[in-house]
PDB file of C-alpha atoms (C1' of nucleotides) in Angstrom:
ATOM      1  CA  MET A  17      95.363  14.222 -75.903  1.00 54.00           C
ATOM      2  CA  ALA A  18      92.455  15.993 -77.739  1.00 78.00           C
ATOM      3  CA  TYR A  19      89.407  16.095 -80.191  1.00 86.00           C
ATOM      4  CA  GLN A  20      92.321  15.932 -82.903  1.00 90.00           C
ATOM      5  CA  ASP A  21      93.076  12.369 -82.355  1.00 93.00           C
ATOM      6  CA  ILE A  22      89.746  11.515 -81.837  1.00 95.00           C
ATOM      7  CA  PHE A  23      88.679  12.767 -85.328  1.00 95.00           C
ATOM      8  CA  ALA A  24      92.000  11.394 -86.805  1.00 95.00           C
ATOM      9  CA  ALA A  25      90.800   7.887 -85.125  1.00 96.00           C
ATOM     10  CA  LEU A  26      86.955   7.719 -86.080  1.00 95.00           C
ATOM     11  CA  ALA A  27      87.795   9.039 -89.815  1.00 95.00           C
ATOM     12  CA  ASP A  28      88.532   5.622 -90.986  1.00 96.00           C
ATOM     13  CA  PRO A  29      86.004   3.317 -91.969  1.00 95.00           C
ATOM     14  CA  THR A  30      87.782   0.263 -90.488  1.00 96.00           C
ATOM     15  CA  ARG A  31      88.342   1.450 -87.356  1.00 96.00           C
ATOM     16  CA  ARG A  32      85.078   3.219 -86.537  1.00 96.00           C
ATOM     17  CA  GLN A  33      83.683  -0.139 -87.408  1.00 95.00           C
ATOM     18  CA  ILE A  34      85.673  -2.037 -85.055  1.00 96.00           C
ATOM     19  CA  PHE A  35      84.772   1.018 -82.625  1.00 95.00           C
ATOM     20  CA  GLU A  36      80.865   0.299 -83.386  1.00 94.00           C
ATOM     21  CA  ASN A  37      81.212  -3.560 -83.174  1.00 93.00           C
ATOM     22  CA  LEU A  38      82.372  -2.333 -79.313  1.00 93.00           C
ATOM     23  CA  ARG A  39      78.951  -0.777 -78.538  1.00 89.00           C
ATOM     24  CA  ASP A  40      77.345  -3.640 -77.610  1.00 86.00           C
ATOM     25  CA  HIS A  41      79.659  -5.220 -75.001  1.00 90.00           C
ATOM     26  CA  PRO A  42      83.383  -5.621 -74.563  1.00 93.00           C
ATOM     27  CA  LYS A  43      85.000  -7.675 -76.948  1.00 94.00           C
ATOM     28  CA  THR A  44      88.334  -9.579 -77.357  1.00 95.00           C
ATOM     29  CA  VAL A  45      90.890  -8.705 -80.379  1.00 96.00           C
ATOM     30  CA  GLY A  46      90.289 -12.329 -81.991  1.00 94.00           C
ATOM     31  CA  GLU A  47      86.382 -11.323 -81.365  1.00 94.00           C
ATOM     32  CA  LEU A  48      87.112  -7.792 -83.289  1.00 94.00           C
ATOM     33  CA  ALA A  49      89.183  -9.251 -85.854  1.00 94.00           C
ATOM     34  CA  LYS A  50      86.200 -12.141 -86.694  1.00 91.00           C
ATOM     35  CA  GLY A  51      83.876  -9.781 -87.884  1.00 85.00           C
ATOM     36  CA  GLN A  52      86.737  -7.976 -89.964  1.00 90.00           C
ATOM     37  CA  THR A  53      87.982  -8.191 -93.437  1.00 92.00           C
ATOM     38  CA  VAL A  54      91.388  -6.748 -92.660  1.00 95.00           C
ATOM     39  CA  SER A  55      94.309  -9.266 -90.700  1.00 95.00           C
ATOM     40  CA  ARG A  56      94.237  -9.447 -87.058  1.00 96.00           C
ATOM     41  CA  PRO A  57      97.707  -7.151 -86.613  1.00 96.00           C
ATOM     42  CA  ALA A  58      95.780  -4.584 -88.364  1.00 96.00           C
ATOM     43  CA  VAL A  59      92.802  -4.651 -85.911  1.00 97.00           C
ATOM     44  CA  SER A  60      95.587  -4.563 -83.039  1.00 97.00           C
ATOM     45  CA  GLN A  61      97.236  -1.331 -84.704  1.00 97.00           C
ATOM     46  CA  HIS A  62      93.103   0.203 -84.892  1.00 97.00           C
ATOM     47  CA  LEU A  63      92.689  -0.588 -81.694  1.00 97.00           C
ATOM     48  CA  ARG A  64      96.230   0.962 -80.393  1.00 97.00           C
ATOM     49  CA  VAL A  65      95.034   4.356 -82.464  1.00 96.00           C
ATOM     50  CA  LEU A  66      91.296   3.982 -80.625  1.00 96.00           C
ATOM     51  CA  GLN A  67      93.096   3.378 -77.390  1.00 96.00           C
ATOM     52  CA  ASP A  68      95.461   6.796 -77.781  1.00 94.00           C
ATOM     53  CA  ALA A  69      92.155   8.879 -78.714  1.00 94.00           C
ATOM     54  CA  HIS A  70      91.001   7.688 -75.269  1.00 94.00           C
ATOM     55  CA  LEU A  71      87.855   6.076 -77.226  1.00 95.00           C
ATOM     56  CA  VAL A  72      88.533   2.430 -75.827  1.00 96.00           C
ATOM     57  CA  SER A  73      90.262   0.926 -72.642  1.00 95.00           C
ATOM     58  CA  VAL A  74      91.976  -2.213 -72.034  1.00 95.00           C
ATOM     59  CA  GLU A  75      91.415  -5.059 -69.713  1.00 93.00           C
ATOM     60  CA  PRO A  76      93.906  -8.016 -69.777  1.00 93.00           C
ATOM     61  CA  GLN A  77      91.746 -10.871 -68.787  1.00 90.00           C
ATOM     62  CA  GLY A  78      94.434 -13.657 -68.683  1.00 90.00           C
ATOM     63  CA  ASN A  79      95.439 -14.375 -72.250  1.00 91.00           C
ATOM     64  CA  ARG A  80      93.247 -12.233 -73.918  1.00 93.00           C
ATOM     65  CA  ARG A  81      92.849  -8.700 -73.760  1.00 95.00           C
ATOM     66  CA  LEU A  82      89.139  -7.104 -73.206  1.00 96.00           C
ATOM     67  CA  TYR A  83      88.622  -3.927 -75.052  1.00 96.00           C
ATOM     68  CA  SER A  84      85.741  -1.929 -74.051  1.00 94.00           C
ATOM     69  CA  ILE A  85      84.368   1.409 -74.920  1.00 93.00           C
ATOM     70  CA  LYS A  86      85.614   4.063 -72.915  1.00 91.00           C
ATOM     71  CA  ARG A  87      83.030   7.384 -73.333  1.00 86.00           C
ATOM     72  CA  GLU A  88      85.891   9.711 -72.241  1.00 85.00           C
ATOM     73  CA  GLY A  89      86.753  10.579 -75.709  1.00 88.00           C
ATOM     74  CA  LEU A  90      83.519  10.807 -77.011  1.00 88.00           C
ATOM     75  CA  LYS A  91      82.617  13.525 -74.295  1.00 87.00           C
ATOM     76  CA  GLU A  92      85.672  15.214 -75.718  1.00 88.00           C
ATOM     77  CA  LEU A  93      84.266  15.450 -79.086  1.00 90.00           C
ATOM     78  CA  ARG A  94      80.621  16.287 -77.768  1.00 87.00           C
ATOM     79  CA  ASP A  95      82.369  19.384 -75.954  1.00 87.00           C
ATOM     80  CA  TYR A  96      84.309  20.318 -79.180  1.00 89.00           C
ATOM     81  CA  LEU A  97      80.973  20.084 -81.398  1.00 88.00           C
ATOM     82  CA  ASP A  98      78.929  22.077 -78.578  1.00 84.00           C
ATOM     83  CA  CYS A  99      81.248  25.027 -79.388  1.00 82.00           C
ATOM     84  CA  PHE A 100      80.028  25.486 -82.563  1.00 82.00           C
ATOM     85  CA  TRP A 101      76.145  26.246 -81.492  1.00 72.00           C
ATOM     86  CA  SER A 102      76.807  29.846 -80.923  1.00 57.00           C
ATOM     87  CA  ASP A 103      74.448  32.065 -83.320  1.00 50.00           C
ATOM     88  CA  ALA A 104      77.213  34.838 -83.697  1.00 45.00           C
ATOM     89  CA  PHE A 105      77.836  34.521 -86.844  1.00 40.00           C
ATOM     90  CA  SER A 106      73.756  35.596 -88.111  1.00 40.00           C
ATOM     91  CA  ALA A 107      74.325  39.250 -88.251  1.00 39.00           C
ATOM     92  CA  TYR A 108      77.299  38.937 -90.539  1.00 41.00           C
ATOM     93  CA  ARG A 109      75.625  38.713 -93.680  1.00 36.00           C
ATOM     94  CA  ALA A 110      75.401  42.823 -93.990  1.00 36.00           C
ATOM     95  CA  GLU A 111      79.006  43.223 -93.235  1.00 39.00           C
ATOM     96  CA  ILE A 112      80.258  41.909 -96.208  1.00 36.00           C
ATOM     97  CA  ALA A 113      78.918  44.932 -97.924  1.00 34.00           C
ATOM     98  CA  LYS A 114      81.724  47.078 -96.130  1.00 35.00           C
ATOM     99  CA  VAL A 115      84.218  44.323 -96.881  1.00 37.00           C
ATOM    100  CA  MET A 116      83.498  44.676-100.583  1.00 34.00           C
ATOM    101  CA  GLU A 117      84.979  48.008-100.210  1.00 32.00           C
ATOM    102  CA  ASN A 118      88.148  47.733 -98.722  1.00 32.00           C
ATOM    103  CA  LYS A 119      89.719  45.772-101.083  1.00 27.00           C
ATOM    104  CA  GLY A 120      93.618  45.500-100.892  1.00 25.00           C
ATOM    105  CA  GLU A 121      94.366  46.197 -97.243  1.00 26.00           C
ATOM    106  CA  GLU A 122      96.736  43.495 -95.989  1.00 21.00           C
TER     107      GLU A 122
ATOM    108  CA  MET B  28      75.608  11.887 -97.023  1.00 54.00           C
ATOM    109  CA  ALA B  29      76.281  10.984 -93.774  1.00 79.00           C
ATOM    110  CA  TYR B  30      78.860  11.224 -90.440  1.00 86.00           C
ATOM    111  CA  GLN B  31      81.712   9.054 -92.503  1.00 90.00           C
ATOM    112  CA  ASP B  32      82.207  12.189 -94.679  1.00 93.00           C
ATOM    113  CA  ILE B  33      82.136  14.236 -91.347  1.00 95.00           C
ATOM    114  CA  PHE B  34      84.666  12.495 -89.488  1.00 95.00           C
ATOM    115  CA  ALA B  35      87.046  12.579 -92.616  1.00 95.00           C
ATOM    116  CA  ALA B  36      86.325  15.976 -93.035  1.00 96.00           C
ATOM    117  CA  LEU B  37      87.325  17.011 -89.707  1.00 95.00           C
ATOM    118  CA  ALA B  38      89.888  14.724 -89.188  1.00 95.00           C
ATOM    119  CA  ASP B  39      92.432  16.890 -91.221  1.00 95.00           C
ATOM    120  CA  PRO B  40      93.784  19.418 -89.033  1.00 95.00           C
ATOM    121  CA  THR B  41      94.374  22.292 -91.629  1.00 95.00           C
ATOM    122  CA  ARG B  42      90.408  21.579 -92.903  1.00 96.00           C
ATOM    123  CA  ARG B  43      89.641  21.771 -89.164  1.00 96.00           C
ATOM    124  CA  GLN B  44      91.329  25.010 -88.729  1.00 95.00           C
ATOM    125  CA  ILE B  45      89.093  26.347 -91.613  1.00 96.00           C
ATOM    126  CA  PHE B  46      86.303  25.323 -90.339  1.00 95.00           C
ATOM    127  CA  GLU B  47      86.918  26.701 -86.800  1.00 94.00           C
ATOM    128  CA  ASN B  48      88.015  30.180 -88.792  1.00 93.00           C
ATOM    129  CA  LEU B  49      84.366  30.111 -89.661  1.00 93.00           C
ATOM    130  CA  ARG B  50      83.045  29.559 -86.201  1.00 89.00           C
ATOM    131  CA  ASP B  51      82.855  33.261 -85.439  1.00 86.00           C
ATOM    132  CA  HIS B  52      81.279  35.025 -88.526  1.00 90.00           C
ATOM    133  CA  PRO B  53      81.399  33.766 -92.275  1.00 93.00           C
ATOM    134  CA  LYS B  54      84.326  34.673 -94.491  1.00 94.00           C
ATOM    135  CA  THR B  55      85.442  34.366 -98.335  1.00 95.00           C
ATOM    136  CA  VAL B  56      87.742  32.367 -99.387  1.00 95.00           C
ATOM    137  CA  GLY B  57      90.463  35.035 -99.467  1.00 94.00           C
ATOM    138  CA  GLU B  58      89.930  35.475 -95.756  1.00 93.00           C
ATOM    139  CA  LEU B  59      90.243  32.314 -94.799  1.00 94.00           C
ATOM    140  CA  ALA B  60      93.199  31.517 -96.918  1.00 94.00           C
ATOM    141  CA  LYS B  61      95.165  34.350 -95.068  1.00 91.00           C
ATOM    142  CA  GLY B  62      95.065  33.111 -92.343  1.00 85.00           C
ATOM    143  CA  GLN B  63      96.679  29.961 -93.456  1.00 90.00           C
ATOM    144  CA  THR B  64      99.989  28.736 -94.539  1.00 92.00           C
ATOM    145  CA  VAL B  65      98.516  26.516 -97.428  1.00 94.00           C
ATOM    146  CA  SER B  66      97.849  27.813-100.805  1.00 95.00           C
ATOM    147  CA  ARG B  67      94.718  29.443-101.565  1.00 95.00           C
ATOM    148  CA  PRO B  68      93.789  26.541-104.045  1.00 96.00           C
ATOM    149  CA  ALA B  69      94.190  24.147-101.006  1.00 96.00           C
ATOM    150  CA  VAL B  70      91.519  25.996 -99.053  1.00 96.00           C
ATOM    151  CA  SER B  71      89.124  25.834-101.845  1.00 96.00           C
ATOM    152  CA  GLN B  72      89.705  22.147-102.110  1.00 96.00           C
ATOM    153  CA  HIS B  73      89.317  21.877 -98.493  1.00 97.00           C
ATOM    154  CA  LEU B  74      86.188  24.284 -98.446  1.00 97.00           C
ATOM    155  CA  ARG B  75      84.735  21.527-101.101  1.00 96.00           C
ATOM    156  CA  VAL B  76      85.179  19.109 -98.987  1.00 96.00           C
ATOM    157  CA  LEU B  77      83.680  20.571 -95.991  1.00 96.00           C
ATOM    158  CA  GLN B  78      80.727  21.316 -98.517  1.00 96.00           C
ATOM    159  CA  ASP B  79      80.040  17.982 -99.199  1.00 94.00           C
ATOM    160  CA  ALA B  80      79.917  17.037 -95.716  1.00 94.00           C
ATOM    161  CA  HIS B  81      77.282  19.725 -94.975  1.00 94.00           C
ATOM    162  CA  LEU B  82      79.418  21.601 -92.562  1.00 95.00           C
ATOM    163  CA  VAL B  83      79.549  24.669 -94.756  1.00 96.00           C
ATOM    164  CA  SER B  84      77.545  26.296 -96.963  1.00 95.00           C
ATOM    165  CA  VAL B  85      78.330  28.768 -99.766  1.00 95.00           C
ATOM    166  CA  GLU B  86      76.542  32.284-100.557  1.00 92.00           C
ATOM    167  CA  PRO B  87      77.928  34.315-103.743  1.00 92.00           C
ATOM    168  CA  GLN B  88      78.264  37.653-102.997  1.00 89.00           C
ATOM    169  CA  GLY B  89      78.885  39.571-106.161  1.00 89.00           C
ATOM    170  CA  ASN B  90      82.760  38.488-107.091  1.00 89.00           C
ATOM    171  CA  ARG B  91      83.608  36.643-103.696  1.00 92.00           C
ATOM    172  CA  ARG B  92      81.841  33.677-102.424  1.00 95.00           C
ATOM    173  CA  LEU B  93      81.018  33.571 -98.610  1.00 95.00           C
ATOM    174  CA  TYR B  94      81.404  30.705 -96.746  1.00 96.00           C
ATOM    175  CA  SER B  95      79.454  30.133 -93.585  1.00 94.00           C
ATOM    176  CA  ILE B  96      79.259  27.296 -91.020  1.00 93.00           C
ATOM    177  CA  LYS B  97      75.788  24.672 -91.253  1.00 91.00           C
ATOM    178  CA  ARG B  98      74.949  23.023 -87.984  1.00 86.00           C
ATOM    179  CA  GLU B  99      73.624  20.243 -90.485  1.00 86.00           C
ATOM    180  CA  GLY B 100      76.320  18.338 -90.255  1.00 88.00           C
ATOM    181  CA  LEU B 101      77.454  18.859 -86.873  1.00 88.00           C
ATOM    182  CA  LYS B 102      74.025  18.039 -86.092  1.00 87.00           C
ATOM    183  CA  GLU B 103      74.727  14.582 -87.733  1.00 88.00           C
ATOM    184  CA  LEU B 104      77.801  14.164 -85.861  1.00 89.00           C
ATOM    185  CA  ARG B 105      76.304  14.585 -82.315  1.00 86.00           C
ATOM    186  CA  ASP B 106      73.249  12.216 -83.294  1.00 87.00           C
ATOM    187  CA  TYR B 107      76.039   9.707 -84.116  1.00 89.00           C
ATOM    188  CA  LEU B 108      77.929  10.110 -81.216  1.00 87.00           C
ATOM    189  CA  ASP B 109      74.612   9.858 -78.833  1.00 84.00           C
ATOM    190  CA  CYS B 110      74.299   6.381 -80.031  1.00 81.00           C
ATOM    191  CA  PHE B 111      77.167   5.171 -77.726  1.00 80.00           C
ATOM    192  CA  TRP B 112      75.592   6.667 -74.549  1.00 71.00           C
ATOM    193  CA  SER B 113      73.686   3.433 -73.627  1.00 56.00           C
ATOM    194  CA  ASP B 114      75.012   1.463 -70.872  1.00 49.00           C
ATOM    195  CA  ALA B 115      74.299  -1.856 -72.261  1.00 45.00           C
ATOM    196  CA  PHE B 116      78.145  -2.916 -72.032  1.00 40.00           C
ATOM    197  CA  SER B 117      78.200  -2.851 -68.187  1.00 40.00           C
ATOM    198  CA  ALA B 118      76.659  -6.416 -67.702  1.00 39.00           C
ATOM    199  CA  TYR B 119      79.417  -8.336 -69.868  1.00 40.00           C
ATOM    200  CA  ARG B 120      82.424  -8.339 -67.964  1.00 36.00           C
ATOM    201  CA  ALA B 121      81.453 -11.530 -66.248  1.00 36.00           C
ATOM    202  CA  GLU B 122      80.528 -12.923 -69.749  1.00 38.00           C
ATOM    203  CA  ILE B 123      83.982 -13.527 -70.588  1.00 35.00           C
ATOM    204  CA  ALA B 124      84.493 -16.482 -68.417  1.00 33.00           C
ATOM    205  CA  LYS B 125      82.258 -18.226 -70.438  1.00 36.00           C
ATOM    206  CA  VAL B 126      83.905 -16.883 -73.622  1.00 36.00           C
ATOM    207  CA  MET B 127      87.344 -18.302 -72.433  1.00 33.00           C
ATOM    208  CA  GLU B 128      85.857 -21.702 -72.817  1.00 33.00           C
ATOM    209  CA  ASN B 129      84.700 -22.037 -76.255  1.00 33.00           C
ATOM    210  CA  LYS B 130      87.884 -21.307 -77.835  1.00 28.00           C
ATOM    211  CA  GLY B 131      87.979 -22.844 -81.036  1.00 26.00           C
ATOM    212  CA  GLU B 132      84.469 -22.382 -82.577  1.00 27.00           C
ATOM    213  CA  GLU B 133      83.766 -20.731 -85.800  1.00 22.00           C
TER     214      GLU B 133
ATOM    215  C1'  DT C  27     108.891 -28.306 -69.822  1.00 54.83           C
ATOM    216  C1'  DA C  28     106.864 -28.316 -74.439  1.00 54.83           C
ATOM    217  C1'  DT C  29     103.104 -26.649 -77.068  1.00 54.83           C
ATOM    218  C1'  DC C  30      99.388 -23.786 -78.308  1.00 54.83           C
ATOM    219  C1'  DT C  31      96.868 -19.732 -78.189  1.00 54.83           C
ATOM    220  C1'  DT C  32      96.609 -14.600 -77.768  1.00 54.83           C
ATOM    221  C1'  DG C  33      97.925 -10.345 -79.338  1.00 54.83           C
ATOM    222  C1'  DG C  34     101.179  -6.587 -79.760  1.00 54.83           C
ATOM    223  C1'  DT C  35     105.281  -4.503 -82.319  1.00 54.83           C
ATOM    224  C1'  DA C  36     108.300  -3.911 -87.050  1.00 54.83           C
ATOM    225  C1'  DA C  37     109.253  -3.808 -91.602  1.00 54.83           C
ATOM    226  C1'  DG C  38     107.804  -2.937 -95.795  1.00 54.83           C
ATOM    227  C1'  DC C  39     104.496  -1.885 -99.660  1.00 54.83           C
ATOM    228  C1'  DC C  40     100.951   0.588-101.875  1.00 54.83           C
ATOM    229  C1'  DA C  41      96.927   3.589-102.278  1.00 54.83           C
ATOM    230  C1'  DT C  42      95.164   7.869-100.990  1.00 54.83           C
ATOM    231  C1'  DA C  43      94.981  12.376 -99.999  1.00 54.83           C
ATOM    232  C1'  DA C  44      96.940  16.998 -99.084  1.00 54.83           C
ATOM    233  C1'  DC C  45      99.538  20.306-101.573  1.00 54.83           C
ATOM    234  C1'  DT C  46     101.325  22.725-105.019  1.00 54.83           C
ATOM    235  C1'  DT C  47     101.675  25.411-109.902  1.00 54.83           C
ATOM    236  C1'  DA C  48      99.113  26.481-113.705  1.00 54.83           C
ATOM    237  C1'  DC C  49      94.925  27.836-115.960  1.00 54.83           C
ATOM    238  C1'  DC C  50      90.400  29.509-116.671  1.00 54.83           C
ATOM    239  C1'  DG C  51      85.870  31.999-116.007  1.00 54.83           C
ATOM    240  C1'  DT C  52      83.430  34.927-114.024  1.00 54.83           C
ATOM    241  C1'  DA C  53      82.244  39.691-111.501  1.00 54.83           C
ATOM    242  C1'  DA C  54      84.085  44.736-110.848  1.00 54.83           C
ATOM    243  C1'  DG C  55      86.562  49.078-111.572  1.00 54.83           C
ATOM    244  C1'  DT C  56      88.501  52.525-114.670  1.00 54.83           C
TER     245       DT C  56
ATOM    246  C1'  DA D  22      86.610  47.125-123.813  1.00 54.83           C
ATOM    247  C1'  DC D  23      90.406  46.168-121.251  1.00 54.83           C
ATOM    248  C1'  DT D  24      92.759  45.164-116.463  1.00 54.83           C
ATOM    249  C1'  DT D  25      92.529  43.524-112.068  1.00 54.83           C
ATOM    250  C1'  DA D  26      90.552  40.547-108.295  1.00 54.83           C
ATOM    251  C1'  DC D  27      88.453  36.399-106.775  1.00 54.83           C
ATOM    252  C1'  DG D  28      87.998  31.830-106.516  1.00 54.83           C
ATOM    253  C1'  DG D  29      86.904  27.288-108.719  1.00 54.83           C
ATOM    254  C1'  DT D  30      89.470  23.076-111.721  1.00 54.83           C
ATOM    255  C1'  DA D  31      93.123  19.861-113.689  1.00 54.83           C
ATOM    256  C1'  DA D  32      97.429  17.861-113.374  1.00 54.83           C
ATOM    257  C1'  DG D  33     101.383  16.153-111.010  1.00 54.83           C
ATOM    258  C1'  DT D  34     104.130  15.423-106.653  1.00 54.83           C
ATOM    259  C1'  DT D  35     104.960  13.738-102.211  1.00 54.83           C
ATOM    260  C1'  DA D  36     103.718  12.256 -97.724  1.00 54.83           C
ATOM    261  C1'  DT D  37     100.943   9.877 -95.020  1.00 54.83           C
ATOM    262  C1'  DG D  38      98.734   6.202 -92.910  1.00 54.83           C
ATOM    263  C1'  DG D  39      96.570   1.656 -93.546  1.00 54.83           C
ATOM    264  C1'  DC D  40      97.661  -3.387 -94.779  1.00 54.83           C
ATOM    265  C1'  DT D  41     100.760  -7.467 -94.763  1.00 54.83           C
ATOM    266  C1'  DT D  42     103.733 -10.878 -93.309  1.00 54.83           C
ATOM    267  C1'  DA D  43     106.641 -12.100 -90.146  1.00 54.83           C
ATOM    268  C1'  DC D  44     108.255 -12.240 -85.751  1.00 54.83           C
ATOM    269  C1'  DC D  45     108.189 -12.311 -80.706  1.00 54.83           C
ATOM    270  C1'  DA D  46     106.144 -12.248 -75.783  1.00 54.83           C
ATOM    271  C1'  DA D  47     103.318 -14.250 -72.435  1.00 54.83           C
ATOM    272  C1'  DG D  48      99.649 -16.741 -70.367  1.00 54.83           C
ATOM    273  C1'  DA D  49      97.357 -21.552 -70.702  1.00 54.83           C
ATOM    274  C1'  DT D  50      97.226 -26.732 -71.307  1.00 54.83           C
ATOM    275  C1'  DA D  51      98.942 -30.694 -71.248  1.00 54.83           C
TER     276       DA D  51
END
DNA sequence: TATCTTGGTAAGCCATAACTTACCGTAAGT
DNA sequence: ACTTACGGTAAGTTATGGCTTACCAAGATA
């Protein structure tokens, strides 16, 4: 599991909507499907993807299954994003002049 | 522009690799394509998507085009993620008992 | 036990998007 | 001016993945 799956999971609008729908409080599959245009099985499939990405967790509640947000995946994503906040690429601008010279080297 | 595009942009492995490849310092299209298995036009197309998502910016440098990371898109994504750090969904667990009762209401 | 509800899985369809080759414009070098 | 290098765009192909219907298993209710 890694940020790969998390990005993939949250890339789909419907899936992201389901995820956001879970923000306030945990919901059952039925509840989630009710607020969605797609069919219930589709919602189930989306939830599976979200679960694999560690973005939601399930808690069987009798007949139903209660899904809730799991911050773990989000944390993973946050850490990933933080890697891009270094300022190493400010001094490179002038370097390109040098690059312009050596044209055909492997 | 919104986090929608950013998620979509970073969901693709190749595109994310290109993006990560830009982390150290700005690069030209040729440089980026060299470290990639896909063709150069493919890289160009990916760069377009990244640019639309405000994740990279271009700076024409004579014949070449120098691409560099743009933190703007990342910031947008960070803000989005922060919305999920509220703890509103802790008290809901008991609520499900009530939900169990009203089964068939619209 | 028979029935209803909830929800996960399978199979198949279809739309999107990632990739390719081909082409073109523009800047550099001779 | 001609040629080469760089890189964006177009058109067409293919593969991925999101959706549907159909089905099935398990718990709840009578």
